Coordinates of C-alpha atoms in Angstrom, one line a residue:
Chain X
X213 CA 169.8 131.3 108.9
X214 CA 166.8 130.4 107.7
X215 CA 165.7 127.2 109.3
X216 CA 169.3 125.9 109.7
X217 CA 169.1 125.6 113.0
X218 CA 165.7 123.7 113.1
X219 CA 167.1 121.1 110.3
X220 CA 169.5 120.4 112.9
X221 CA 167.4 119.7 115.5
X222 CA 165.3 117.2 114.0
X223 CA 168.3 115.9 112.4
X224 CA 170.0 115.5 116.1
X225 CA 166.3 114.2 117.4
X226 CA 165.7 111.6 114.2
X227 CA 162.5 113.4 115.1
X228 CA 160.5 115.7 112.4
X229 CA 157.8 116.5 114.9
X230 CA 156.7 119.7 117.2
X231 CA 154.8 119.8 120.6
X232 CA 151.8 122.5 120.3
X233 CA 151.8 123.9 123.1
X234 CA 147.8 124.7 122.9
X235 CA 147.6 124.5 127.1
X236 CA 143.2 124.9 127.8
X237 CA 142.5 124.8 131.7
X238 CA 140.9 122.0 131.6
X239 CA 143.9 120.0 129.8
X240 CA 145.9 120.6 133.4
X241 CA 145.9 118.4 136.4
X242 CA 143.5 119.8 139.0
X243 CA 146.7 119.7 141.9
X244 CA 148.5 122.1 139.8
X245 CA 145.9 124.4 138.9
X246 CA 144.7 124.9 142.2
X247 CA 148.2 124.7 143.3
X248 CA 148.4 128.0 141.2
X249 CA 144.9 129.5 141.8
X250 CA 146.0 129.7 145.8
X251 CA 149.0 131.6 145.3
X252 CA 148.4 133.8 142.9
X253 CA 144.1 133.7 142.9
X254 CA 141.1 132.3 140.7
X255 CA 141.7 134.6 138.4
X256 CA 143.7 135.7 134.9
X257 CA 146.6 135.5 136.6
X258 CA 146.7 132.4 138.9
X259 CA 145.3 130.6 135.3
X260 CA 148.1 131.8 133.6
X261 CA 150.8 131.1 136.3
X262 CA 149.0 127.2 135.9
X263 CA 149.7 127.0 132.1
X264 CA 153.4 128.2 132.9
X265 CA 153.7 125.7 135.5
X266 CA 151.8 123.2 133.1
X267 CA 154.3 124.0 130.1
X268 CA 157.7 123.9 131.6
X269 CA 156.6 120.4 133.1
X270 CA 156.2 119.5 129.7
X271 CA 159.2 121.0 128.4
X272 CA 161.1 119.1 130.5
X273 CA 159.6 115.6 129.7
X274 CA 160.1 116.7 126.0
X275 CA 163.4 119.0 125.1
X276 CA 165.1 115.3 124.6
X277 CA 162.7 113.7 122.2
X278 CA 161.2 116.1 120.6
X279 CA 162.8 119.2 118.3
X280 CA 160.2 121.7 118.9
X281 CA 157.7 123.2 120.6
X282 CA 154.8 125.8 119.0
X283 CA 152.7 128.0 121.5
X284 CA 149.7 128.6 119.8
X285 CA 149.3 132.6 121.2
X286 CA 145.2 132.7 121.0
X287 CA 145.3 129.8 124.2
X288 CA 147.7 132.9 126.0
X289 CA 145.9 136.1 124.5
X290 CA 142.8 134.5 126.3
X291 CA 144.2 135.0 129.3
X292 CA 145.1 138.5 128.9
X293 CA 148.3 140.1 129.8
X294 CA 148.7 137.5 132.1
X295 CA 148.7 135.1 129.3
X296 CA 151.4 137.0 127.1
X297 CA 153.6 137.0 130.1
X298 CA 153.1 133.3 130.3
X299 CA 153.8 133.1 126.7
X300 CA 157.0 134.5 126.7
X301 CA 158.5 132.2 129.7
X302 CA 156.8 129.3 128.0
X303 CA 159.0 130.6 124.8
X304 CA 162.0 131.5 127.0
X305 CA 161.9 128.3 128.9
X306 CA 161.4 126.3 125.7
X307 CA 164.8 127.9 124.4
X308 CA 166.9 127.5 127.9
X309 CA 166.8 123.6 127.0
X310 CA 167.7 123.6 123.8
X311 CA 163.9 123.4 121.8
X312 CA 163.1 125.5 118.5
X313 CA 160.2 127.5 118.9
X314 CA 157.5 128.1 116.5
X315 CA 155.2 131.3 117.7
X316 CA 151.9 130.5 116.1
X317 CA 150.6 133.5 115.9
X318 CA 149.5 133.8 112.4
X319 CA 150.1 137.3 112.4
X320 CA 149.6 139.9 109.0
X321 CA 149.5 143.4 108.5
X322 CA 151.5 145.5 106.3
X323 CA 154.7 148.0 106.6
X324 CA 155.6 149.6 109.4
X325 CA 152.8 147.5 111.6
X326 CA 153.9 144.6 110.3
X327 CA 157.6 145.3 111.5
X328 CA 156.2 145.7 114.5
X329 CA 155.2 142.6 114.7
X330 CA 158.3 141.0 113.4
X331 CA 160.3 143.0 116.2
X332 CA 157.4 141.8 118.3
X333 CA 158.0 137.9 117.6
X334 CA 161.3 137.2 116.4
X335 CA 163.3 140.7 117.0
X336 CA 164.2 143.1 119.6
X337 CA 162.1 146.7 120.6
X338 CA 164.1 149.6 120.9
X339 CA 163.7 151.7 123.9
X340 CA 166.4 154.6 123.6
X341 CA 169.8 152.9 122.6
X342 CA 168.9 149.6 124.3
X343 CA 167.2 146.1 123.1
X344 CA 164.2 144.1 124.5
X345 CA 163.5 141.2 123.2
X346 CA 159.5 140.8 123.7
X347 CA 158.5 137.3 123.4
X348 CA 162.1 136.2 121.4
X349 CA 160.6 133.3 119.2
X350 CA 162.3 131.6 116.3
X351 CA 159.8 131.4 113.9
X352 CA 156.6 132.6 113.5
X353 CA 153.8 131.7 111.5
X354 CA 151.9 134.4 108.8
X355 CA 149.1 134.7 107.0
X356 CA 149.7 136.0 103.7
X357 CA 146.7 137.4 102.3
X358 CA 148.2 141.0 102.1
X359 CA 150.8 140.0 99.3
X360 CA 154.7 141.5 99.8
X361 CA 154.3 144.1 101.8
X362 CA 152.8 141.8 104.9
X363 CA 155.8 139.7 104.3
X364 CA 159.0 141.4 103.5
X365 CA 159.9 142.7 107.1
X366 CA 159.6 139.5 108.2
X367 CA 162.2 138.1 105.4
X368 CA 164.7 140.8 106.2
X369 CA 164.2 139.9 110.0
X370 CA 164.7 136.6 108.9
X371 CA 168.2 137.2 107.5
X372 CA 169.2 139.5 109.9
X373 CA 168.7 137.4 113.3
X374 CA 168.3 133.9 111.9
X375 CA 164.6 133.4 112.1
X376 CA 161.9 131.9 110.1
X377 CA 158.5 132.3 109.0
X378 CA 155.7 129.6 108.0
X379 CA 153.5 131.5 105.5
X380 CA 149.2 129.9 105.6
X381 CA 149.5 128.0 102.3
X382 CA 146.5 125.2 102.2
X383 CA 145.3 124.8 106.2
X384 CA 144.0 121.8 107.8
X385 CA 140.5 122.7 108.2
X386 CA 137.1 122.1 106.7
X387 CA 136.2 125.4 105.0
X388 CA 139.4 126.1 104.4
X389 CA 138.9 125.2 100.4
X390 CA 136.3 127.9 100.4
X391 CA 138.9 130.4 99.4
X392 CA 142.0 128.2 98.8
X393 CA 141.0 125.8 96.4
X394 CA 138.9 128.9 94.1
X395 CA 140.9 128.4 90.9
X396 CA 143.3 131.7 89.3
X397 CA 143.6 130.8 86.0
X398 CA 145.2 127.3 85.9
X399 CA 145.9 126.9 89.5
X400 CA 144.0 126.9 93.0
X401 CA 144.7 130.0 95.5
X402 CA 146.5 127.6 97.8
X403 CA 149.3 126.9 94.7
X404 CA 149.1 130.5 93.9
X405 CA 150.4 131.0 97.3
X406 CA 152.9 128.5 97.3
X407 CA 154.9 130.6 94.1
X408 CA 154.6 133.5 96.6
X409 CA 156.7 131.3 99.0
X410 CA 159.1 130.1 96.6
X411 CA 159.3 134.0 95.7
X412 CA 159.8 135.8 98.9
X413 CA 161.9 132.8 100.0
X414 CA 164.8 133.2 97.3
X415 CA 166.4 135.9 98.6
X416 CA 167.0 134.2 102.0
X417 CA 167.9 130.5 101.2
X418 CA 169.3 128.4 103.8
X419 CA 172.6 126.0 103.4
X420 CA 170.3 122.7 103.8
X421 CA 168.2 124.0 100.5
X422 CA 165.5 125.1 102.3
X423 CA 164.5 128.8 102.6
X424 CA 163.8 130.6 105.8
X425 CA 159.9 131.4 103.8
X426 CA 158.1 127.9 105.4
X427 CA 154.5 127.1 104.2
X428 CA 152.1 126.0 106.8
X429 CA 150.0 122.6 104.9
X430 CA 147.8 120.5 106.7
X431 CA 148.3 116.2 107.3
X432 CA 144.3 116.6 106.6
X433 CA 145.0 116.9 102.6
X434 CA 147.5 114.4 101.5
X435 CA 147.4 115.0 98.0
X436 CA 147.6 118.7 97.9
X437 CA 150.3 118.1 100.1
X438 CA 152.4 115.6 98.1
X439 CA 151.7 118.6 95.0
X440 CA 153.0 121.0 97.2
X441 CA 155.9 119.6 98.2
X442 CA 156.6 119.3 94.6
X443 CA 155.9 122.6 93.8
X444 CA 158.2 124.3 96.7
X445 CA 161.0 122.5 96.6
X446 CA 163.4 125.3 98.4
X447 CA 159.5 125.9 101.7
X448 CA 160.2 123.9 105.0
X449 CA 156.7 122.7 105.6
X450 CA 154.8 123.0 108.8
X451 CA 152.3 120.5 108.8
X452 CA 149.3 120.6 111.4
X453 CA 146.3 118.4 111.5
X454 CA 148.3 115.0 112.5
X455 CA 146.1 113.1 115.4
X456 CA 142.8 114.9 116.8
X457 CA 142.2 116.5 113.3
X458 CA 142.4 113.3 111.6
X459 CA 145.5 113.1 110.0
X460 CA 147.4 109.7 109.9
X461 CA 151.1 108.5 109.7
X462 CA 150.3 107.6 105.7
X463 CA 149.1 111.1 105.4
X464 CA 152.1 113.2 106.0
X465 CA 154.4 111.2 104.3
X466 CA 154.4 113.5 101.2
X467 CA 155.3 116.5 102.8
X468 CA 159.0 114.7 103.3
X469 CA 161.9 114.9 100.9
X470 CA 163.9 111.8 100.4
X471 CA 166.1 112.5 102.9
X472 CA 163.0 112.7 105.3
X473 CA 163.3 116.3 105.7
X474 CA 161.4 118.9 104.8
X475 CA 158.7 119.4 106.9
X476 CA 157.5 119.6 110.9
X477 CA 154.3 117.3 112.0
X478 CA 152.7 119.0 115.0
X479 CA 150.5 117.6 117.4
X480 CA 148.7 119.9 120.2
X481 CA 146.4 117.8 121.7
X482 CA 147.2 113.9 121.0
X483 CA 150.4 115.1 123.5
X484 CA 149.2 117.8 126.3
X485 CA 146.0 115.1 126.7
X486 CA 148.3 111.6 126.9
X487 CA 147.1 111.6 130.5
X488 CA 143.4 112.2 129.8
X489 CA 143.6 109.8 126.5
X490 CA 145.7 106.7 128.6
X491 CA 143.5 107.4 131.8
X492 CA 146.9 107.4 134.1
X493 CA 147.1 108.9 137.4
X494 CA 147.1 113.0 136.8
X495 CA 150.9 113.3 137.9
X496 CA 151.6 111.6 135.5
X497 CA 150.8 113.9 132.7
X498 CA 154.6 114.8 131.5
X499 CA 155.5 111.1 131.5
X500 CA 152.1 110.4 129.7
X501 CA 153.2 113.5 127.2
X502 CA 156.5 111.9 126.8
X503 CA 155.3 108.2 126.0
X504 CA 152.8 109.8 123.0
X505 CA 155.6 112.2 121.9
X506 CA 157.6 108.9 121.2
X507 CA 154.9 107.3 119.8
X508 CA 154.2 109.7 117.3
X509 CA 157.8 110.1 116.5
X510 CA 157.9 106.2 115.6
X511 CA 154.7 106.3 113.8
X512 CA 155.9 108.8 111.5
X513 CA 159.4 107.9 110.9
X514 CA 158.6 104.3 110.8
X515 CA 158.3 105.2 106.8
X516 CA 161.1 107.6 106.4
X517 CA 164.5 107.1 105.8
X518 CA 167.0 108.1 108.3
X519 CA 166.5 111.6 108.4
X520 CA 170.4 113.3 106.8
X521 CA 171.2 116.7 106.0
X522 CA 172.6 117.7 102.6
Chain I
X183 CA 123.7 143.6 118.3
X184 CA 125.9 144.1 115.7
X185 CA 127.7 147.3 114.5
X186 CA 124.4 149.3 115.7
X187 CA 126.3 151.2 118.9
X188 CA 129.0 152.0 116.8
X189 CA 126.5 153.4 113.9
X190 CA 124.8 155.4 116.9
X191 CA 127.8 156.7 118.6
X192 CA 128.7 158.0 114.6
X193 CA 125.5 159.5 114.4
X194 CA 125.6 161.0 117.7
X195 CA 128.8 163.1 116.8
X196 CA 128.4 163.3 112.9
X197 CA 131.7 161.8 112.6
X198 CA 132.3 158.7 110.9
X199 CA 136.4 159.0 111.3
X200 CA 138.5 156.6 113.7
X201 CA 141.3 157.9 115.5
X202 CA 143.7 155.0 115.0
X203 CA 145.8 154.5 118.5
X204 CA 149.4 153.3 116.9
X205 CA 151.2 154.6 119.2
X206 CA 155.2 154.3 117.7
X207 CA 157.5 155.9 121.0
X208 CA 158.6 158.2 118.8
X209 CA 155.4 159.8 118.1
X210 CA 155.5 160.7 122.3
X211 CA 156.7 163.9 123.4
X212 CA 159.7 163.5 124.8
X213 CA 158.9 164.9 128.1
X214 CA 156.2 162.1 128.5
X215 CA 158.1 159.4 128.0
X216 CA 160.7 160.5 129.9
X217 CA 158.5 160.8 132.9
X218 CA 158.0 157.0 133.0
X219 CA 161.1 156.3 132.1
X220 CA 161.8 158.2 135.7
X221 CA 158.9 156.2 137.0
X222 CA 159.6 152.6 135.6
X223 CA 162.2 152.5 134.1
X224 CA 163.8 153.0 130.6
X225 CA 162.9 149.3 129.2
X226 CA 159.8 148.0 128.4
X227 CA 157.5 148.6 130.7
X228 CA 158.5 152.6 130.7
X229 CA 157.7 152.6 127.5
X230 CA 154.6 150.7 128.1
X231 CA 153.4 153.2 130.5
X232 CA 154.8 156.3 128.0
X233 CA 152.0 154.8 125.9
X234 CA 149.2 154.7 128.6
X235 CA 150.0 158.1 129.3
X236 CA 149.6 159.5 125.9
X237 CA 146.6 157.0 124.7
X238 CA 145.0 158.4 127.7
X239 CA 145.5 161.9 127.0
X240 CA 144.9 161.5 123.1
X241 CA 141.0 159.5 124.1
X242 CA 140.5 162.8 126.9
X243 CA 140.8 164.9 124.2
X244 CA 139.0 163.2 121.2
X245 CA 136.5 161.6 123.2
X246 CA 133.6 164.2 122.6
X247 CA 134.0 164.3 119.0
X248 CA 135.5 161.2 117.6
X249 CA 133.1 158.4 118.0
X250 CA 135.6 155.2 117.9
X251 CA 139.6 154.6 118.4
X252 CA 141.2 151.7 116.7
X253 CA 144.1 150.7 119.0
X254 CA 146.3 148.7 116.6
X255 CA 148.1 145.4 118.4
X256 CA 151.5 145.2 116.8
X257 CA 152.7 148.4 118.5
X258 CA 151.6 147.0 121.7
X259 CA 152.8 143.6 121.3
X260 CA 156.3 144.6 120.0
X261 CA 156.7 145.6 124.3
X262 CA 155.7 142.1 125.1
X263 CA 153.4 142.1 128.1
X264 CA 153.4 145.7 129.7
X265 CA 152.7 146.4 126.3
X266 CA 149.7 144.3 126.2
X267 CA 148.6 145.3 129.6
X268 CA 148.7 148.7 128.1
X269 CA 146.5 147.5 125.2
X270 CA 144.5 146.8 127.9
X271 CA 144.0 149.7 130.2
X272 CA 143.8 151.8 126.9
X273 CA 141.0 149.7 125.8
X274 CA 139.0 150.2 128.7
X275 CA 139.9 153.6 129.2
X276 CA 138.4 154.8 125.8
X277 CA 135.1 152.1 127.0
X278 CA 135.2 154.7 129.8
X279 CA 135.3 157.9 128.0
X280 CA 131.9 156.4 125.9
X281 CA 133.8 155.4 123.0
X282 CA 133.6 152.5 120.4
X283 CA 137.1 150.4 120.7
X284 CA 137.6 148.5 117.3
X285 CA 141.0 145.9 118.6
X286 CA 142.9 146.0 114.8
X287 CA 144.6 142.4 115.2
X288 CA 144.0 141.0 111.7
X289 CA 143.4 137.6 114.1
X290 CA 142.7 134.3 112.3
X291 CA 142.9 130.6 113.2
X292 CA 139.8 127.9 113.4
X293 CA 138.0 126.3 115.9
X294 CA 139.0 126.0 119.2
X295 CA 141.8 127.9 118.4
X296 CA 139.6 131.0 116.9
X297 CA 137.6 130.9 119.6
X298 CA 140.2 131.4 122.4
X299 CA 140.5 134.8 120.0
X300 CA 137.2 135.4 120.2
X301 CA 136.9 135.3 124.0
X302 CA 140.0 137.0 124.0
X303 CA 138.8 140.3 122.3
X304 CA 135.4 140.2 122.4
X305 CA 134.5 137.9 125.1
X306 CA 135.5 136.8 128.5
X307 CA 137.4 134.4 130.0
X308 CA 136.2 131.9 132.1
X309 CA 138.4 130.7 134.6
X310 CA 136.5 128.1 137.5
X311 CA 132.9 130.0 136.9
X312 CA 134.3 133.4 137.2
X313 CA 134.4 135.5 133.9
X314 CA 137.2 138.2 133.1
X315 CA 137.6 139.8 130.2
X316 CA 141.0 139.5 128.9
X317 CA 141.1 142.7 126.3
X318 CA 137.7 144.0 126.0
X319 CA 137.2 145.7 122.7
X320 CA 133.9 146.2 120.7
X321 CA 135.7 144.9 117.4
X322 CA 138.2 142.7 116.0
X323 CA 139.7 143.1 112.6
X324 CA 139.7 139.1 111.0
X325 CA 141.8 137.6 108.2
X326 CA 139.2 135.4 106.8
X327 CA 141.5 133.4 104.7
X328 CA 141.1 130.3 106.1
X329 CA 136.9 130.4 105.4
X330 CA 133.8 129.9 107.3
X331 CA 135.7 127.9 110.4
X332 CA 137.9 131.1 111.1
X333 CA 134.6 133.1 110.9
X334 CA 131.8 131.4 112.6
X335 CA 133.3 131.3 116.1
X336 CA 133.1 134.9 116.3
X337 CA 130.1 135.5 114.4
X338 CA 128.5 133.3 117.2
X339 CA 130.0 136.2 120.4
X340 CA 129.2 138.9 118.0
X341 CA 125.2 137.4 118.5
X342 CA 125.5 136.4 122.2
X343 CA 127.5 140.0 123.7
X344 CA 126.7 142.7 121.0
X345 CA 130.1 143.1 119.3
X346 CA 131.5 142.8 115.3
X347 CA 134.2 142.4 113.4
X348 CA 135.9 143.4 110.0
X349 CA 137.2 140.8 107.6
X350 CA 139.9 142.0 105.6
X351 CA 138.5 142.7 102.4
X352 CA 140.4 144.8 99.6
X353 CA 143.2 146.2 101.9
X354 CA 145.2 149.8 101.3
X355 CA 148.4 148.6 100.6
X356 CA 150.6 148.7 97.4
X357 CA 151.0 144.9 97.3
X358 CA 147.2 143.7 98.2
X359 CA 146.1 143.2 94.3
X360 CA 149.2 140.1 94.1
X361 CA 146.2 137.9 96.1
X362 CA 143.1 140.2 96.3
X363 CA 143.0 140.8 92.6
X364 CA 143.8 138.0 91.0
X365 CA 140.5 136.7 89.1
X366 CA 138.5 133.9 90.5
X367 CA 136.0 133.0 87.8
X368 CA 134.4 136.6 86.4
X369 CA 135.6 138.7 90.0
X370 CA 138.3 139.4 92.0
X371 CA 139.9 137.5 95.0
X372 CA 138.3 140.4 97.2
X373 CA 134.6 140.4 95.8
X374 CA 134.7 136.4 96.8
X375 CA 136.2 138.0 100.4
X376 CA 133.3 140.6 100.0
X377 CA 130.7 137.6 99.0
X378 CA 131.5 135.7 102.3
X379 CA 130.9 138.8 104.3
X380 CA 127.6 139.5 103.1
X381 CA 127.0 135.4 103.4
X382 CA 128.2 135.3 107.3
X383 CA 127.1 138.7 108.3
X384 CA 123.1 137.3 107.1
X385 CA 123.0 135.5 110.8
X386 CA 123.7 138.7 112.8
X387 CA 121.6 141.4 111.2
X388 CA 121.6 144.8 113.3
X389 CA 118.7 147.0 113.0
X390 CA 119.9 149.6 110.9
X391 CA 120.9 147.6 107.8
X392 CA 124.2 146.8 108.7
X393 CA 125.6 143.2 110.0
X394 CA 128.2 142.3 112.9
X395 CA 130.2 141.3 110.2
X396 CA 131.9 144.3 108.7
X397 CA 134.9 144.6 106.1
X398 CA 138.1 146.3 105.9
X399 CA 137.9 148.2 102.4
X400 CA 141.2 150.3 102.0
X401 CA 140.9 154.6 100.7
X402 CA 143.6 153.9 98.2
X403 CA 141.2 152.0 96.1
X404 CA 138.8 154.3 95.5
X405 CA 137.3 152.2 92.6
X406 CA 137.3 148.9 94.1
X407 CA 135.6 151.0 97.3
X408 CA 132.9 152.3 95.3
X409 CA 132.2 148.7 93.7
X410 CA 132.3 146.9 96.6
X411 CA 129.6 149.5 98.2
X412 CA 127.3 148.4 95.7
X413 CA 128.0 144.6 96.2
X414 CA 127.8 144.3 100.0
X415 CA 125.0 146.7 100.9
X416 CA 124.4 144.5 104.4
X417 CA 128.1 145.3 105.2
X418 CA 129.8 147.6 107.3
X419 CA 133.2 149.0 106.2
X420 CA 135.9 150.0 108.0
X421 CA 138.1 152.4 105.6
X422 CA 142.2 153.2 105.8
X423 CA 144.9 154.5 104.1
X424 CA 143.1 157.8 104.4
X425 CA 146.1 160.4 105.1
X426 CA 150.0 159.1 105.7
X427 CA 148.7 156.5 103.4
X428 CA 147.5 158.7 100.4
X429 CA 143.3 158.5 100.3
X430 CA 141.7 161.6 100.3
X431 CA 138.6 162.6 101.0
X432 CA 136.9 162.3 97.7
X433 CA 138.7 158.6 98.0
X434 CA 136.7 157.2 100.5
X435 CA 133.0 159.0 99.5
X436 CA 132.0 155.9 97.7
X437 CA 132.4 154.0 101.1
X438 CA 129.4 155.6 102.1
X439 CA 125.7 155.2 101.7
X440 CA 122.4 157.8 100.5
X441 CA 122.3 158.3 104.9
X442 CA 126.0 158.5 104.9
X443 CA 125.9 155.9 106.7
X444 CA 128.1 152.6 106.2
X445 CA 131.5 153.0 106.7
X446 CA 134.5 154.6 109.2
X447 CA 137.4 155.9 107.8
X448 CA 140.7 155.4 110.1
X449 CA 143.2 158.0 110.6
X450 CA 146.6 156.9 112.5
X451 CA 149.4 159.1 111.8
X452 CA 148.1 162.3 110.5
X453 CA 146.3 162.5 114.2
X454 CA 148.9 160.9 116.5
X455 CA 151.7 163.1 114.5
X456 CA 149.8 166.1 114.7
X457 CA 151.5 167.9 117.5
X458 CA 155.0 167.0 114.9
X459 CA 153.3 168.3 111.7
X460 CA 152.2 171.8 112.4
X461 CA 155.2 172.3 114.4
X462 CA 153.6 173.1 117.9
X463 CA 154.7 172.9 121.9
X464 CA 154.8 169.3 123.0
X465 CA 152.9 169.8 125.5
X466 CA 150.1 170.7 123.3
X467 CA 150.2 167.3 121.6
X468 CA 146.3 166.0 122.4
X469 CA 145.3 169.8 121.6
X470 CA 147.0 169.6 118.0
X471 CA 145.5 165.8 117.6
X472 CA 142.1 167.3 118.2
X473 CA 142.2 169.9 115.4
X474 CA 143.1 167.3 113.5
X475 CA 140.4 164.9 114.5
X476 CA 138.0 167.9 113.5
X477 CA 139.6 169.1 110.4
X478 CA 139.4 165.2 109.1
X479 CA 135.6 165.4 110.4
X480 CA 134.9 168.8 108.1
X481 CA 137.3 167.4 105.4
X482 CA 135.1 164.2 104.9
X483 CA 131.8 165.2 105.7
X484 CA 131.4 168.2 103.7
X485 CA 130.8 166.2 101.1
X486 CA 128.1 163.8 103.0
X487 CA 124.5 164.5 103.8
X488 CA 123.5 164.9 107.3
X489 CA 124.4 161.2 108.9
X490 CA 120.6 159.9 109.9
X491 CA 119.4 156.5 111.2
X492 CA 117.0 154.3 109.2

């Protein structure tokens, strides 16, 4: 249960990174876009199908070296239900290739409404007596501002179905401190949220010392990352902000434990736009993504011990 | 701009309430469900089409007496992309009937990702040079935990396209205090969030004294509701928690200003399940919803002055 499957994949690939699938239309090579526009029209459906073709090629190129993908819901939602179909198809395709899927939705609500989100992204929807997977991710990012009522329905489902969640703790953006760094008694808001994560996770511990309740902690705040690693020994970290947002390999080291476990570092634009940055032929976009993924793996793991399970 | 259109609709109908469209399958009369299952199958599509038929009948019954609807994304997402198509079609149908649409998504992210959510729910998506509305709501609920980076892209779009947002401030659930009531200096977290709302809204003021940045403040905390009304004079409130969650007419009075403006009170289950509570024939579900909506209007407005614009 919990993040055990992800940890096992990380050890298998010796790679604690995740490829963010945030596919803007302008990242997609023109030939691939035009092909789908010809088939489906120059509209939301054509765009969504172009994104799916792009994602599948990336997944094919990455699946044996990167343990996980993280599709960002916003980039699918902006193409309406056609985009949501591409989100579904992308998740299913990544899983069929053995990848672990982190659905980045930052969902939040309470009670039965949060149960509906849990079912949508981590569970299965009951229609009469038959179950259907609406999206089918392995884990989901979550905003904890509403407290336990917003998280308990997810933890229940994580235990039942071997899933995980990542709660926003200290985010990678510039203005994250406006609320998250404000002091509550003797600790900042992000530490209070961190304590809540440890508390929520206590009922959903995995075999390797990490619970099903992870946390999002940005690479752009290395000191807070180290501080939270010490304060949250049972909480697995999803670390955004490496690469395009400014975080480097040294900045993320504090996220890991002494076995090289404890965190997975995300790169989205770095991998998706590698072909544009390299200036290679657009047909090579997937190969360029793989090259960048391998470079990132090397960049981060050179400072880590060989990653092992306890 | 901002919430002006909503305020005008509230004055027209003399009704400061919104019908929450949180359509669980079990709320839908069996004859209506079975009809759609026969047409589309006993699956996510059949269920989504049943929800659409149910929503349309409710909108027909409510559109001349209730100014707005609030579809809750989670209950559509749980049916996958077929459910998201129903969300889209519901929003478009409500707008075609003159209703104002509050999309309850509690979305949150930063920078270009938040722009993608803004485009998805309040703007239009560009495919080549043509614009398409992905969902097309009039306003969106938002979680402000990430600070200005998560709100600025929305405020920009609110100004450009006459839209609004509601930022979670003090939510109606039991555990909302775990974070929201914690003290930062001399004020609780929900007041800090309230100050941020007033600040964000300053650049998006409407004609009637309320900005495009509203706040979600629960009916279940009447004291905080009054406190926040005083502290946030330019912030329009969306008030959940009336009815099924325990808030009554007296509890929400503090949300209004001296003109009877300043807030819109939501009821979801109370209206959706009125036919079950009344025990009337299932074919009467829409008429029962209308009766409950009129009862709620009377319940709340009996204590208010006639609602007028400044």
